[in-house]
Amino acid sequence: MVEIPVEALPDEVLAQVDLVAKGAGDRSELGGERRFGGVVLRKPLLYPARPDDLPAPARRRADQGTTQLLGFLAAVELEPLRRGRTYGAVELEVTLPESCRIVAFPGGEPDVVGLHGNVFGRTVKTMDGSGLVVHVIVEAPRELLELAGQVRCSAQICRSVGKLVHIVQTETEKSAPFAERVASGRAVRLVVAADVHAYSGRDAGGTERAQDRLATVLDRASRATGSELEDRQEGGDSFMVVFPPGIDERAVLVAFYSELASGLREANVDLSADAAMRLRVGADRGLTLRGASGWVGHGPITAARLRDCRQARDVLRGDAGVPFVFAVSDCLYRDVFSERGLVPTPASFTSAEVDMPEKGFTAKAWIHAGAAS
């Protein structure tokens, strides 16, 4: 079992709530005390579940397009208690909509309950730290775009009274509601796919260095856009990034292109022509969704096909001084790169009819050869 620490989750607070005695109307036996401690409930983390995390039946339903599968992490941080008091059992409980259900516990924790239901939680009998995380896989309707629910916490607080230990059952004074956007829902997204030219001709050391340089250059270009990525996938000599819906595609693509060009120049500055990394890059936008085995839809397929098309390969084969080729779909060219005053300029693109009969793919593309300096 791999325990996920609270610190691994984003440092965003959902709510800070008092721990009060359960059902304590008359607090005379508690010395009139009302508040026994407090907790910080972290904002839940939601992510598209990986195929390895999923049981076979859930994978099949997701592949059929009827459901989507989401990883969900919730966490609580416990307030330090005053001297003479310690935490006993601590429970973190989450309630989701009835249309959702829990299908897996990827962390393998034996103390998590709620499989196949919409209410789940984790109880730790003896706390040896200051926080608690619960990690589950949620099966939700495919059309769900926002996952809402509530989080609550309860805890035993042990008070030393002379030689005796008095246990007080406490709970959060109120549940904390949350609503998180579901990143993997069906929506229009921008997808950029890249590949290292002549990768197979490198030796083992050369391929490893090329993979490292590819990740460095593409990560740098992605960060320059100022947009969070919805997904980032590496596959040896290939790389794909998926941007979330609703971005300013013009600003994102122009920033990505500029940083790609400068990052590639820096990566190759001390390398010979044979060792230098050269890239094929394809981009498209389209209706996409995440299935159990990865992204499906027009955008990811077209971005990869344009990256691999004959016309893009011919640019690099025909001129050893071209560091990268950028192939974009017709819709992206018309909406983004046809505008005057941008870099790359509209005139630097050449139209091409891409035909891959073996793939059943045809499309109009616009091909741009990156400058060496």
XYZ file of C-alpha atoms in Angstrom:
373
model
C 0.000 0.000 0.000
C 1.294 3.461 -0.933
C 0.160 6.063 1.574
C -0.462 9.499 0.047
C 0.563 12.292 2.439
C -1.676 15.311 2.916
C 1.192 17.482 1.667
C 0.921 15.855 -1.784
C -2.466 17.494 -2.378
C -2.864 21.097 -3.586
C -2.579 23.593 -0.750
C -6.147 24.875 -1.099
C -8.528 25.028 1.846
C -12.137 23.984 1.389
C -13.183 24.833 4.944
C -11.838 25.266 8.470
C -14.327 23.721 10.898
C -14.596 23.234 14.676
C -14.793 19.775 16.255
C -17.660 19.701 18.759
C -19.051 16.932 20.962
C -21.502 14.650 19.154
C -25.091 15.246 20.243
C -24.033 17.277 23.261
C -27.064 19.300 24.201
C -26.274 19.451 27.943
C -22.514 19.936 28.235
C -22.408 19.803 32.056
C -20.598 16.451 31.999
C -18.047 17.981 29.619
C -17.369 20.880 31.927
C -19.379 23.207 29.733
C -16.788 22.824 27.010
C -18.098 23.168 23.483
C -15.097 23.213 21.147
C -12.580 20.384 21.499
C -10.471 20.972 18.418
C -10.628 21.843 14.772
C -9.815 20.559 11.312
C -8.821 21.974 7.957
C -10.632 20.216 5.106
C -8.568 20.374 1.921
C -10.182 21.118 -1.417
C -10.745 17.727 -3.127
C -8.486 16.763 -6.022
C -10.192 15.340 -9.110
C -8.340 13.774 -12.044
C -9.025 11.442 -15.008
C -8.424 7.901 -13.745
C -5.690 5.818 -15.363
C -6.663 2.476 -16.927
C -4.434 0.621 -14.456
C -6.566 1.935 -11.578
C -9.803 0.501 -12.924
C -11.570 -2.855 -12.589
C -12.424 -4.511 -15.922
C -16.239 -3.963 -15.800
C -15.787 -0.250 -15.120
C -13.256 0.006 -17.965
C -15.719 -1.589 -20.374
C -18.535 0.789 -19.412
C -16.222 3.770 -19.876
C -15.058 2.488 -23.266
C -18.699 2.142 -24.339
C -19.144 5.848 -23.614
C -21.842 5.521 -20.942
C -19.702 6.544 -17.957
C -16.503 8.349 -17.047
C -14.026 7.344 -14.361
C -12.450 9.878 -12.035
C -9.797 9.685 -9.387
C -10.855 11.527 -6.224
C -8.732 12.495 -3.233
C -9.990 14.218 -0.098
C -7.881 15.164 2.901
C -8.193 16.564 6.394
C -5.575 18.189 8.603
C -6.047 17.969 12.362
C -5.478 20.917 14.625
C -2.896 20.231 17.377
C -4.598 19.511 20.706
C -3.720 21.103 23.984
C -1.582 19.279 26.490
C -3.117 16.139 27.976
C -5.233 15.375 24.942
C -4.642 13.054 21.993
C -6.578 11.879 18.972
C -7.998 8.378 18.909
C -9.935 7.145 15.877
C -10.454 9.707 13.116
C -12.956 9.344 10.263
C -13.170 11.311 7.016
C -16.474 10.856 5.147
C -17.495 12.072 1.677
C -20.986 12.093 0.164
C -21.355 12.245 -3.628
C -24.489 12.455 -5.829
C -26.566 9.279 -6.058
C -25.724 9.051 -9.773
C -22.094 8.317 -8.824
C -20.559 5.276 -7.189
C -17.178 4.129 -5.934
C -15.613 1.349 -8.037
C -12.063 1.060 -6.676
C -9.679 2.026 -3.890
C -6.368 2.517 -5.770
C -4.364 3.053 -2.597
C -5.425 -0.349 -1.251
C -6.179 1.032 2.211
C -7.967 -1.625 4.306
C -9.714 1.062 6.340
C -11.681 2.602 3.447
C -15.379 1.724 3.176
C -18.165 2.493 0.719
C -17.391 0.394 -2.369
C -20.267 0.491 -4.919
C -22.015 3.299 -3.033
C -22.015 7.094 -3.231
C -20.978 7.614 0.411
C -17.467 6.566 1.344
C -14.957 7.208 4.055
C -11.811 6.184 5.809
C -11.305 5.553 9.517
C -7.892 5.370 11.148
C -8.063 3.911 14.644
C -4.858 5.478 15.909
C -3.544 8.686 14.418
C 0.229 8.826 14.128
C 0.264 12.002 12.075
C -1.593 15.264 11.640
C -3.598 14.390 8.544
C -5.679 11.793 6.750
C -6.239 11.194 3.016
C -8.896 9.074 1.302
C -8.364 8.027 -2.339
C -11.061 6.411 -4.501
C -12.090 5.918 -8.132
C -15.545 7.315 -8.919
C -17.765 6.100 -11.751
C -19.916 9.023 -12.911
C -22.337 9.654 -15.787
C -20.526 10.589 -18.996
C -22.387 13.899 -19.252
C -21.438 15.036 -15.721
C -19.392 18.253 -15.934
C -19.239 19.101 -12.225
C -18.860 16.764 -9.258
C -20.537 18.144 -6.142
C -20.800 16.713 -2.655
C -20.018 17.169 1.023
C -17.105 16.339 3.311
C -17.266 15.824 7.059
C -14.932 14.569 9.757
C -15.344 12.962 13.175
C -12.727 12.176 15.789
C -12.252 10.620 19.197
C -10.428 12.976 21.535
C -8.857 11.338 24.561
C -8.600 13.501 27.702
C -6.487 12.491 30.653
C -8.337 13.023 33.936
C -5.994 11.928 36.695
C -5.308 8.241 36.073
C -8.379 7.934 33.875
C -8.808 8.591 30.169
C -12.055 10.236 29.144
C -12.974 9.752 25.454
C -15.084 12.443 23.808
C -16.742 11.665 20.485
C -16.516 14.786 18.318
C -17.569 15.747 14.823
C -17.247 18.719 12.542
C -19.847 21.301 13.414
C -21.076 21.269 9.834
C -20.331 19.486 6.575
C -18.314 21.332 3.957
C -19.857 21.426 0.457
C -17.681 21.265 -2.649
C -18.165 21.416 -6.416
C -15.271 20.490 -8.709
C -15.190 20.780 -12.486
C -14.826 17.421 -14.205
C -11.880 17.826 -16.541
C -12.540 14.752 -18.628
C -16.089 15.550 -19.752
C -16.917 15.803 -23.453
C -15.753 19.245 -24.633
C -13.769 21.060 -27.318
C -10.065 21.027 -26.458
C -6.783 22.080 -28.040
C -4.329 19.204 -28.517
C -0.636 19.470 -29.455
C 1.357 16.350 -30.375
C 5.135 16.231 -30.960
C 7.619 13.619 -32.115
C 11.424 13.461 -32.440
C 12.603 13.244 -36.062
C 14.928 10.306 -36.897
C 14.637 8.987 -33.357
C 15.165 5.330 -34.290
C 18.579 6.120 -35.786
C 20.025 7.085 -32.398
C 21.882 4.743 -30.073
C 20.593 3.926 -26.555
C 22.300 6.915 -24.977
C 21.094 9.192 -27.739
C 17.471 8.107 -27.401
C 17.533 8.664 -23.643
C 18.975 12.159 -24.067
C 16.437 12.934 -26.782
C 13.566 11.900 -24.488
C 14.864 14.170 -21.720
C 15.306 17.114 -24.089
C 11.868 16.573 -25.610
C 10.181 16.659 -22.193
C 12.175 19.737 -21.149
C 11.361 21.693 -24.313
C 7.662 20.764 -24.405
C 7.142 21.379 -20.677
C 8.767 24.783 -21.049
C 6.543 25.650 -24.015
C 3.445 24.493 -22.113
C 4.288 26.603 -19.048
C 4.806 29.668 -21.232
C 1.144 29.571 -22.273
C 0.005 30.461 -18.762
C -2.665 27.757 -18.991
C -2.850 24.662 -16.851
C -2.696 21.419 -18.794
C -5.546 18.976 -18.620
C -3.208 16.145 -19.536
C 0.418 15.496 -20.470
C 1.462 12.194 -22.024
C 4.939 10.918 -22.871
C 5.642 7.908 -25.064
C 9.333 7.493 -25.806
C 9.970 9.800 -28.769
C 6.451 11.292 -28.678
C 4.719 13.824 -26.462
C 1.135 15.092 -26.274
C -0.439 17.894 -24.265
C -4.169 18.531 -23.890
C -5.349 21.990 -22.866
C -8.627 22.515 -20.962
C -11.801 23.855 -22.588
C -12.410 27.586 -22.743
C -8.836 28.823 -23.260
C -7.726 31.712 -25.490
C -6.327 29.518 -28.267
C -4.607 32.392 -30.048
C -2.668 33.459 -26.958
C -1.865 29.857 -26.001
C -0.618 28.775 -29.424
C 1.454 31.902 -30.068
C 3.142 31.577 -26.659
C 3.639 27.838 -27.131
C 5.224 28.334 -30.560
C 7.569 31.089 -29.377
C 8.838 29.113 -26.393
C 9.094 25.920 -28.421
C 11.386 27.671 -30.900
C 13.612 29.275 -28.249
C 13.682 26.157 -26.065
C 14.717 23.979 -28.989
C 17.495 26.402 -29.930
C 18.845 26.260 -26.378
C 18.596 22.458 -26.243
C 20.654 22.176 -29.435
C 23.123 25.022 -28.877
C 26.171 22.825 -28.138
C 25.182 19.838 -30.282
C 26.401 18.761 -33.675
C 24.001 18.627 -36.600
C 23.719 14.842 -36.198
C 23.036 15.021 -32.446
C 20.632 17.982 -32.554
C 16.988 17.250 -31.774
C 14.512 18.108 -34.532
C 10.765 17.913 -34.009
C 7.527 17.346 -35.875
C 4.614 19.077 -34.136
C 0.906 18.771 -34.954
C -2.026 20.717 -33.488
C -5.803 20.596 -33.729
C -8.898 21.409 -31.752
C -11.945 19.199 -31.522
C -14.571 17.518 -29.393
C -12.694 15.145 -27.087
C -13.284 13.060 -24.026
C -11.156 10.739 -21.960
C -11.923 7.047 -22.234
C -10.484 4.344 -20.025
C -7.474 3.951 -22.339
C -6.775 7.598 -23.164
C -8.187 10.551 -25.080
C -10.642 9.888 -27.880
C -12.141 12.224 -30.432
C -11.195 14.299 -33.440
C -8.591 16.545 -31.790
C -6.061 13.968 -30.543
C -6.314 11.891 -33.727
C -5.865 14.826 -36.095
C -2.984 16.347 -34.120
C -1.120 13.029 -34.285
C -1.899 12.478 -37.985
C -0.706 15.967 -38.957
C 2.459 15.476 -36.937
C 3.172 12.234 -38.797
C 2.030 13.237 -42.285
C 4.307 12.881 -45.304
C 4.421 16.641 -45.922
C 5.726 17.334 -42.400
C 8.362 14.615 -42.717
C 9.443 15.927 -46.126
C 10.173 19.379 -44.696
C 12.737 17.958 -42.270
C 14.166 15.491 -44.767
C 14.587 18.205 -47.383
C 16.419 20.757 -45.244
C 18.751 19.691 -42.436
C 18.782 23.259 -41.134
C 15.088 23.272 -40.162
C 14.823 22.567 -36.398
C 11.102 21.774 -36.355
C 7.999 21.613 -38.502
C 4.625 22.814 -37.236
C 1.516 21.322 -38.888
C -1.858 22.752 -37.870
C -5.403 21.914 -38.874
C -7.328 24.131 -41.249
C -9.602 25.403 -38.475
C -6.645 26.459 -36.300
C -4.942 28.179 -39.211
C -8.093 30.137 -40.077
C -8.915 31.075 -36.477
C -5.387 31.704 -35.178
C -2.529 31.868 -37.652
C -4.215 33.649 -40.565
C -4.244 36.876 -38.544
C -1.645 39.452 -39.572
C 0.932 40.610 -37.045
C 1.437 37.227 -35.389
C 4.514 35.030 -35.334
C 4.532 32.721 -37.202
C 3.085 34.834 -40.020
C 0.291 33.577 -42.291
C 2.650 33.654 -45.284
C 5.040 31.216 -43.582
C 2.460 28.406 -43.829
C 1.896 26.238 -46.886
C -1.396 24.429 -47.426
C -1.319 20.659 -47.861
C -3.871 17.943 -48.524
C -3.051 15.149 -46.092
C -4.175 11.718 -47.246
C -3.490 8.580 -45.223
C -5.622 5.848 -46.820
C -4.146 3.195 -44.549
C -5.531 5.199 -41.604
C -8.759 6.243 -43.296
C -7.725 9.865 -42.759
C -7.879 12.916 -45.022
C -7.621 16.564 -43.999
C -6.416 19.960 -45.109
C -3.394 21.112 -43.134
C -1.086 24.086 -42.998
C 2.639 23.369 -42.731
C 5.221 25.769 -41.269
C 8.999 25.251 -41.181
C 10.583 26.664 -38.034
C 13.526 29.025 -38.479
C 16.997 27.967 -37.391
C 17.582 31.239 -35.530
